mmCIF file of C-alpha atoms in Angstrom:
data_model
loop_
_atom_site.group_PDB
_atom_site.id
_atom_site.type_symbol
_atom_site.label_atom_id
_atom_site.label_comp_id
_atom_site.label_asym_id
_atom_site.label_seq_id
_atom_site.Cartn_x
_atom_site.Cartn_y
_atom_site.Cartn_z
ATOM 1 C CA MET A 1 154.762 76.734 -26.772
ATOM 2 C CA ARG A 2 157.194 80.156 -25.446
ATOM 3 C CA ILE A 3 157.928 79.496 -21.473
ATOM 4 C CA SER A 4 158.601 82.604 -19.401
ATOM 5 C CA VAL A 5 159.841 81.902 -15.851
ATOM 6 C CA ILE A 6 159.191 84.349 -12.866
ATOM 7 C CA VAL A 7 161.944 84.814 -9.471
ATOM 8 C CA PRO A 8 160.751 86.712 -6.945
ATOM 9 C CA ALA A 9 163.503 87.661 -5.327
ATOM 10 C CA TYR A 10 164.307 90.021 -1.645
ATOM 11 C CA ASN A 11 167.968 90.287 -0.694
ATOM 12 C CA GLU A 12 168.496 86.446 -2.566
ATOM 13 C CA GLU A 13 172.673 87.812 -3.793
ATOM 14 C CA ALA A 14 173.586 84.348 -1.653
ATOM 15 C CA VAL A 15 171.821 82.274 -4.681
ATOM 16 C CA LEU A 16 170.397 84.006 -6.856
ATOM 17 C CA GLY A 17 173.716 83.113 -9.571
ATOM 18 C CA ARG A 18 173.306 79.348 -9.370
ATOM 19 C CA CYS A 19 169.324 79.344 -9.546
ATOM 20 C CA LEU A 20 169.927 81.292 -12.938
ATOM 21 C CA GLU A 21 173.340 79.025 -14.107
ATOM 22 C CA ALA A 22 170.802 76.371 -13.747
ATOM 23 C CA LEU A 23 168.080 78.007 -15.479
ATOM 24 C CA ALA A 24 170.921 79.138 -18.244
ATOM 25 C CA ARG A 25 172.190 75.465 -18.897
ATOM 26 C CA GLN A 26 168.207 74.176 -19.438
ATOM 27 C CA SER A 27 168.401 71.417 -22.523
ATOM 28 C CA ARG A 28 164.918 73.421 -23.772
ATOM 29 C CA PRO A 29 165.710 77.088 -23.171
ATOM 30 C CA ALA A 30 162.752 79.173 -21.322
ATOM 31 C CA GLU A 31 162.205 82.339 -23.487
ATOM 32 C CA GLU A 32 162.245 85.115 -20.901
ATOM 33 C CA ILE A 33 163.454 84.621 -17.368
ATOM 34 C CA ILE A 34 163.100 87.655 -15.487
ATOM 35 C CA VAL A 35 163.751 88.036 -11.955
ATOM 36 C CA VAL A 36 161.578 90.522 -9.930
ATOM 37 C CA ASP A 37 163.641 92.514 -7.514
ATOM 38 C CA ASN A 38 161.416 93.251 -4.652
ATOM 39 C CA ASN A 39 163.168 96.057 -3.111
ATOM 40 C CA SER A 40 166.615 93.483 -2.667
ATOM 41 C CA VAL A 41 169.296 95.788 -0.670
ATOM 42 C CA ASP A 42 171.588 93.521 -1.209
ATOM 43 C CA ARG A 43 173.683 93.186 -5.010
ATOM 44 C CA THR A 44 170.272 90.694 -5.599
ATOM 45 C CA ALA A 45 170.206 92.867 -9.472
ATOM 46 C CA GLU A 46 173.208 93.283 -10.633
ATOM 47 C CA VAL A 47 173.562 89.178 -9.754
ATOM 48 C CA ALA A 48 170.713 89.203 -11.939
ATOM 49 C CA GLU A 49 171.655 91.852 -15.259
ATOM 50 C CA ALA A 50 174.652 89.752 -15.325
ATOM 51 C CA PHE A 51 173.107 87.260 -16.828
ATOM 52 C CA GLY A 52 171.126 88.806 -19.801
ATOM 53 C CA ALA A 53 173.280 86.862 -22.365
ATOM 54 C CA TYR A 54 170.331 84.230 -21.126
ATOM 55 C CA GLY A 55 167.548 86.226 -21.835
ATOM 56 C CA VAL A 56 166.850 87.388 -18.371
ATOM 57 C CA ARG A 57 165.578 90.511 -17.256
ATOM 58 C CA VAL A 58 165.429 91.995 -14.401
ATOM 59 C CA VAL A 59 161.742 94.535 -13.508
ATOM 60 C CA ARG A 60 161.159 96.490 -9.876
ATOM 61 C CA GLU A 61 158.192 95.216 -7.222
ATOM 62 C CA VAL A 62 158.457 98.036 -4.928
ATOM 63 C CA ARG A 63 154.693 96.948 -3.025
ATOM 64 C CA GLN A 64 156.388 94.237 -0.436
ATOM 65 C CA GLY A 65 155.897 91.491 0.080
ATOM 66 C CA ALA A 66 156.014 87.867 -2.940
ATOM 67 C CA VAL A 67 152.645 88.668 -3.577
ATOM 68 C CA HIS A 68 153.282 90.961 -4.951
ATOM 69 C CA ALA A 69 157.009 90.340 -6.395
ATOM 70 C CA ARG A 70 154.411 87.322 -8.089
ATOM 71 C CA ASN A 71 151.972 88.605 -9.647
ATOM 72 C CA ARG A 72 154.323 91.714 -10.643
ATOM 73 C CA GLY A 73 156.647 88.841 -13.046
ATOM 74 C CA PHE A 74 153.494 86.997 -13.620
ATOM 75 C CA ASP A 75 152.535 90.794 -15.268
ATOM 76 C CA GLU A 76 155.045 91.545 -17.356
ATOM 77 C CA ALA A 77 155.921 87.853 -19.502
ATOM 78 C CA GLY A 78 155.197 87.152 -22.865
ATOM 79 C CA GLY A 79 154.822 83.715 -22.650
ATOM 80 C CA ASP A 80 152.129 80.708 -23.136
ATOM 81 C CA VAL A 81 153.444 79.345 -19.957
ATOM 82 C CA LEU A 82 153.845 81.251 -16.788
ATOM 83 C CA GLY A 83 156.852 79.466 -14.712
ATOM 84 C CA ARG A 84 157.587 80.155 -11.207
ATOM 85 C CA ILE A 85 159.980 79.247 -9.041
ATOM 86 C CA ASP A 86 162.678 80.837 -6.073
ATOM 87 C CA ALA A 87 165.650 81.911 -5.928
ATOM 88 C CA ASP A 88 166.779 79.173 -3.917
ATOM 89 C CA THR A 89 165.784 76.457 -6.055
ATOM 90 C CA MET A 90 167.769 74.568 -8.283
ATOM 91 C CA VAL A 91 166.217 73.183 -10.602
ATOM 92 C CA GLY A 92 167.459 70.436 -13.925
ATOM 93 C CA PRO A 93 168.645 70.494 -16.763
ATOM 94 C CA GLU A 94 165.248 69.104 -18.242
ATOM 95 C CA TRP A 95 163.041 71.788 -15.999
ATOM 96 C CA VAL A 96 161.776 73.407 -18.946
ATOM 97 C CA ALA A 97 161.631 70.856 -20.990
ATOM 98 C CA GLN A 98 159.725 68.824 -18.538
ATOM 99 C CA LEU A 99 156.593 71.557 -17.930
ATOM 100 C CA ALA A 100 156.506 72.054 -21.625
ATOM 101 C CA GLU A 101 155.243 68.194 -21.592
ATOM 102 C CA ALA A 102 152.876 68.633 -18.752
ATOM 103 C CA PHE A 103 150.664 71.161 -20.133
ATOM 104 C CA ALA A 104 150.227 68.771 -23.243
ATOM 105 C CA ALA A 105 147.067 67.489 -23.531
ATOM 106 C CA ASP A 106 145.882 64.174 -21.600
ATOM 107 C CA PRO A 107 145.657 61.455 -24.662
ATOM 108 C CA ARG A 108 142.929 60.022 -23.047
ATOM 109 C CA THR A 109 140.794 63.263 -23.105
ATOM 110 C CA GLY A 110 142.539 65.621 -25.128
ATOM 111 C CA VAL A 111 142.364 68.248 -22.183
ATOM 112 C CA ARG A 112 145.247 70.550 -21.150
ATOM 113 C CA PRO A 113 145.994 71.228 -17.393
ATOM 114 C CA ASP A 114 145.442 74.535 -16.511
ATOM 115 C CA ALA A 115 148.590 74.959 -13.724
ATOM 116 C CA VAL A 116 151.442 71.956 -12.954
ATOM 117 C CA THR A 117 153.343 71.382 -9.756
ATOM 118 C CA GLY A 118 156.012 69.022 -8.451
ATOM 119 C CA PRO A 119 157.999 68.118 -5.272
ATOM 120 C CA SER A 120 161.012 69.062 -3.946
ATOM 121 C CA TRP A 121 164.401 67.670 -1.551
ATOM 122 C CA PHE A 122 166.128 69.564 -0.213
ATOM 123 C CA TYR A 123 170.014 69.694 -1.100
ATOM 124 C CA ASP A 124 171.994 71.139 1.174
ATOM 125 C CA ILE A 125 170.883 68.326 3.978
ATOM 126 C CA PRO A 126 171.456 64.553 4.128
ATOM 127 C CA LEU A 127 168.777 62.671 4.348
ATOM 128 C CA ARG A 128 166.825 64.265 0.867
ATOM 129 C CA ARG A 129 164.930 60.545 0.273
ATOM 130 C CA ALA A 130 163.264 61.376 3.232
ATOM 131 C CA GLY A 131 163.117 64.897 2.128
ATOM 132 C CA LEU A 132 161.899 64.455 -0.463
ATOM 133 C CA ALA A 133 158.728 61.794 0.933
ATOM 134 C CA ALA A 134 158.019 64.666 3.929
ATOM 135 C CA HIS A 135 157.669 67.248 0.825
ATOM 136 C CA ARG A 136 155.315 64.951 -0.602
ATOM 137 C CA PHE A 137 153.441 64.193 1.623
ATOM 138 C CA PHE A 138 153.251 67.338 3.916
ATOM 139 C CA CYS A 139 152.902 69.952 0.751
ATOM 140 C CA HIS A 140 150.743 68.007 -1.190
ATOM 141 C CA ARG A 141 148.653 65.111 0.201
ATOM 142 C CA LEU A 142 148.011 65.786 2.980
ATOM 143 C CA ASN A 143 146.894 69.478 1.621
ATOM 144 C CA ARG A 144 144.802 67.622 -0.891
ATOM 145 C CA LEU A 145 143.698 65.459 1.554
ATOM 146 C CA LEU A 146 142.675 68.424 4.428
ATOM 147 C CA SER A 147 140.885 71.268 1.408
ATOM 148 C CA GLY A 148 139.914 68.248 -1.384
ATOM 149 C CA HIS A 149 141.715 70.372 -3.625
ATOM 150 C CA ALA A 150 144.958 69.786 -4.891
ATOM 151 C CA MET A 151 148.249 72.876 -3.839
ATOM 152 C CA LEU A 152 150.537 74.409 -6.149
ATOM 153 C CA TRP A 153 154.098 74.552 -5.153
ATOM 154 C CA GLY A 154 155.683 78.600 -5.043
ATOM 155 C CA SER A 155 159.703 76.449 -5.958
ATOM 156 C CA ASN A 156 158.456 75.026 -8.561
ATOM 157 C CA MET A 157 155.288 75.382 -10.267
ATOM 158 C CA ALA A 158 153.741 76.488 -13.326
ATOM 159 C CA LEU A 159 150.267 78.717 -14.958
ATOM 160 C CA SER A 160 148.993 78.698 -18.340
ATOM 161 C CA ARG A 161 148.730 82.562 -19.908
ATOM 162 C CA GLY A 162 145.374 81.624 -20.170
ATOM 163 C CA CYS A 163 144.873 80.544 -16.146
ATOM 164 C CA TRP A 164 146.598 83.694 -15.250
ATOM 165 C CA SER A 165 143.811 86.415 -16.846
ATOM 166 C CA ALA A 166 141.322 84.274 -15.127
ATOM 167 C CA VAL A 167 143.004 83.754 -12.052
ATOM 168 C CA ARG A 168 144.676 87.273 -11.852
ATOM 169 C CA GLY A 169 141.486 89.683 -10.299
ATOM 170 C CA HIS A 170 140.626 86.830 -7.853
ATOM 171 C CA THR A 171 144.000 86.315 -5.816
ATOM 172 C CA CYS A 172 144.436 88.336 -1.886
ATOM 173 C CA ALA A 173 147.441 90.014 -1.085
ATOM 174 C CA GLU A 174 147.291 90.259 2.846
ATOM 175 C CA PRO A 175 149.595 89.896 4.881
ATOM 176 C CA GLY A 176 150.396 85.831 6.708
ATOM 177 C CA MET A 177 149.548 84.076 3.866
ATOM 178 C CA TRP A 178 151.203 81.225 1.628
ATOM 179 C CA GLU A 179 150.935 83.582 -1.049
ATOM 180 C CA ASP A 180 151.038 79.897 -3.552
ATOM 181 C CA LEU A 181 148.164 78.246 -1.473
ATOM 182 C CA ASP A 182 146.042 80.845 -1.796
ATOM 183 C CA LEU A 183 146.359 80.312 -5.617
ATOM 184 C CA ALA A 184 145.694 77.213 -5.298
ATOM 185 C CA VAL A 185 142.353 77.758 -3.440
ATOM 186 C CA HIS A 186 141.366 80.494 -6.041
ATOM 187 C CA LEU A 187 141.762 77.772 -8.925
ATOM 188 C CA ASN A 188 139.946 75.188 -7.215
ATOM 189 C CA ARG A 189 136.871 77.730 -6.986
ATOM 190 C CA LEU A 190 137.157 78.899 -10.512
ATOM 191 C CA GLY A 191 137.243 75.183 -11.570
ATOM 192 C CA LEU A 192 140.952 74.994 -13.516
ATOM 193 C CA ARG A 193 143.048 72.280 -13.173
ATOM 194 C CA VAL A 194 146.290 71.616 -12.011
ATOM 195 C CA ARG A 195 148.003 68.556 -13.026
ATOM 196 C CA TYR A 196 150.515 66.782 -9.974
ATOM 197 C CA VAL A 197 154.127 65.986 -12.125
ATOM 198 C CA ASP A 198 156.115 63.946 -9.830
ATOM 199 C CA ARG A 199 158.667 63.997 -11.145
ATOM 200 C CA LEU A 200 158.808 67.564 -12.014
ATOM 201 C CA ARG A 201 161.445 67.646 -8.999
ATOM 202 C CA VAL A 202 163.598 70.748 -8.243
ATOM 203 C CA PRO A 203 165.875 71.151 -5.616
ATOM 204 C CA VAL A 204 165.002 73.440 -2.935
ATOM 205 C CA SER A 205 167.060 74.974 -0.073
ATOM 206 C CA ALA A 206 166.842 73.812 4.281
ATOM 207 C CA ARG A 207 166.781 77.640 4.949
ATOM 208 C CA ARG A 208 163.713 77.868 6.214
ATOM 209 C CA ILE A 209 163.047 74.557 8.639
ATOM 210 C CA GLY A 210 167.424 75.502 10.150
ATOM 211 C CA ALA A 211 165.353 78.888 11.049
ATOM 212 C CA SER A 212 164.370 79.071 15.313
ATOM 213 C CA VAL A 213 161.898 77.622 17.301
ATOM 214 C CA ARG A 214 160.021 81.414 16.882
ATOM 215 C CA ASP A 215 160.630 81.809 13.724
ATOM 216 C CA LEU A 216 159.984 78.204 12.203
ATOM 217 C CA TYR A 217 156.258 78.211 14.331
ATOM 218 C CA SER A 218 155.826 82.105 12.526
ATOM 219 C CA TYR A 219 156.329 81.129 9.305
ATOM 220 C CA LEU A 220 153.923 77.621 9.469
ATOM 221 C CA ARG A 221 151.548 79.697 11.440
ATOM 222 C CA ALA A 222 150.627 80.852 7.791
ATOM 223 C CA TRP A 223 149.340 77.529 6.738
ATOM 224 C CA PRO A 224 146.126 77.463 8.891
ATOM 225 C CA HIS A 225 145.642 81.056 8.342
ATOM 226 C CA THR A 226 145.324 80.986 4.614
ATOM 227 C CA TYR A 227 143.010 78.215 4.887
ATOM 228 C CA ARG A 228 140.555 80.493 7.231
ATOM 229 C CA LEU A 229 140.878 83.744 5.864
ATOM 230 C CA HIS A 230 139.219 81.567 2.667
ATOM 231 C CA GLY A 231 137.197 80.388 4.991
ATOM 232 C CA GLN A 232 137.493 76.597 4.529
ATOM 233 C CA ARG A 233 137.232 76.175 8.795
ATOM 234 C CA ARG A 234 138.032 72.462 8.773
ATOM 235 C CA ALA A 235 140.912 72.527 6.385
ATOM 236 C CA ALA A 236 142.025 75.492 9.185
ATOM 237 C CA TRP A 237 141.524 73.286 11.611
ATOM 238 C CA GLY A 238 143.712 69.969 10.130
ATOM 239 C CA ALA A 239 146.459 72.288 8.340
ATOM 240 C CA ALA A 240 146.956 74.307 12.896
ATOM 241 C CA VAL A 241 147.020 70.318 14.127
ATOM 242 C CA PHE A 242 149.258 69.304 11.916
ATOM 243 C CA LEU A 243 151.905 72.640 12.129
ATOM 244 C CA LEU A 244 151.680 71.191 15.800
ATOM 245 C CA VAL A 245 152.940 68.462 14.685
ATOM 246 C CA GLY A 246 155.223 69.437 12.552
ATOM 247 C CA LEU A 247 156.943 71.391 14.843
ATOM 248 C CA VAL A 248 157.547 68.498 17.115
ATOM 249 C CA LEU A 249 158.558 67.037 14.130
ATOM 250 C CA LEU A 250 161.420 69.314 13.097
ATOM 251 C CA ARG A 251 162.712 70.420 16.131
ATOM 252 C CA PRO A 252 165.657 68.040 15.710
ATOM 253 C CA CYS A 253 165.827 68.175 11.371
ATOM 254 C CA SER A 254 165.804 71.983 12.154
ATOM 255 C CA LEU A 255 169.303 71.047 15.272
ATOM 256 C CA LEU A 256 170.906 69.117 12.324
ATOM 257 C CA VAL A 257 169.898 71.516 9.281
ATOM 258 C CA ARG A 258 171.537 74.885 11.084
ATOM 259 C CA ALA A 259 174.798 71.925 12.497
ATOM 260 C CA HIS A 260 175.081 70.216 8.716
ATOM 261 C CA THR A 261 177.345 72.683 6.186
ATOM 262 C CA PRO A 262 176.493 72.119 2.925
ATOM 263 C CA TYR A 263 179.806 72.963 1.444
ATOM 264 C CA ASP A 264 181.535 69.332 2.306
ATOM 265 C CA GLY A 265 178.456 67.535 4.457
ATOM 266 C CA THR A 266 179.838 67.656 8.342
ATOM 267 C CA LEU A 267 178.318 68.664 11.404
ATOM 268 C CA SER A 268 179.440 71.893 13.165
ATOM 269 C CA LEU A 269 178.275 72.482 16.278
ATOM 270 C CA SER A 270 179.588 76.233 16.153
ATOM 271 C CA ARG A 271 176.709 76.473 12.927
ATOM 272 C CA LEU A 272 174.468 74.511 15.471
ATOM 273 C CA PHE A 273 174.520 77.708 18.716
ATOM 274 C CA ARG A 274 174.905 80.722 16.006
ATOM 275 C CA ARG A 275 171.787 82.903 16.026
ATOM 276 C CA SER A 276 169.527 81.573 13.374
ATOM 277 C CA SER A 277 169.759 84.672 11.681
ATOM 278 C CA THR A 278 173.399 85.038 11.224
ATOM 279 C CA VAL A 279 173.619 81.065 10.113
ATOM 280 C CA SER A 280 173.736 81.581 5.651
ATOM 281 C CA ARG A 281 172.048 79.056 4.036
ATOM 282 C CA PRO A 282 173.962 79.409 0.367
ATOM 283 C CA LEU A 283 173.953 77.532 -1.588
ATOM 284 C CA PRO A 284 177.080 73.881 -1.917
#
C-alpha cells in the first residue's frame, strides 16, 4: 500500500519545517510528501524544498483557497492512500503506519473504509486533554448528530485513491465554506464509508482560537454556511446555535491562547493585549 501525504500551505514558513520534520521521522515512511504552495509570499516553498531528500516535493496551485490546494495535491499524488494534514499539524512517528492499519479490511465484515479521520489536540496551549475532549465532541460527535453522517477533519484525514476518483467531480469550491465538511457531505451522498479512528490523533496549533472575536466568528460561520449550501437546513440551524454557544465558551479560551507563550508555558500580558493579527503562533 503506497501512501502519499498532502500538505496545503499558504504563508506557513513559521510552522512548515517542524511539520515536515515529523513526517520525515515516521516509523513507516510515506512514499511521497507533497507540499502545495498556494501563492505564498514568504519562504514556504523554500522550507519545503529543503526536505527533498525525505521525499518532499513542491507543487504550486495558483487558484487561491484550501479546496484548490487540496485538490491539486490529491490529483498530483500517486499513492493508494492520500493522507491530508495542515502545515501546523505535527504528526506522531506512527501516524503513517496507523493510516495503513486503518485502511485494512474490517475483520468482521471484510470491508475496507473509503476514508479515515481522527481527532486532534492542541500542542501550544495548556489543558491539552480538555482540548482533545472538546475536539472529539464538537468536530466529530456533534457533526454526526447534526448531519447524520461522519465528519472529516482536514488536519487529520485520508482517502483511498478510488474514493478520491469517485468524489473528485462532486466537491464544491464556493468561498466561505469548510472544505473538509463539504467533502464529508459528498462522501455520504455517494455512499462511501468514513472510518473514525480515535487513536489516530495528531497535535495541531491553537493559533486560530487565539484570534479576535471578529476573526473567530468569520471562521466559524463557515460551519452552518457549508451545511446551508448543501441543503441540510436542520444541520445548518443546529450548527448556527452551537456557533453562538461556542463563541461564548471559546472567548476565555481565546484570551488564554493569546496570553500563553508556547515556548515555556508561561502567560504573557503583553501577548494578551497585542493585536491578534500580530500574535504569531509558531511551534514550540
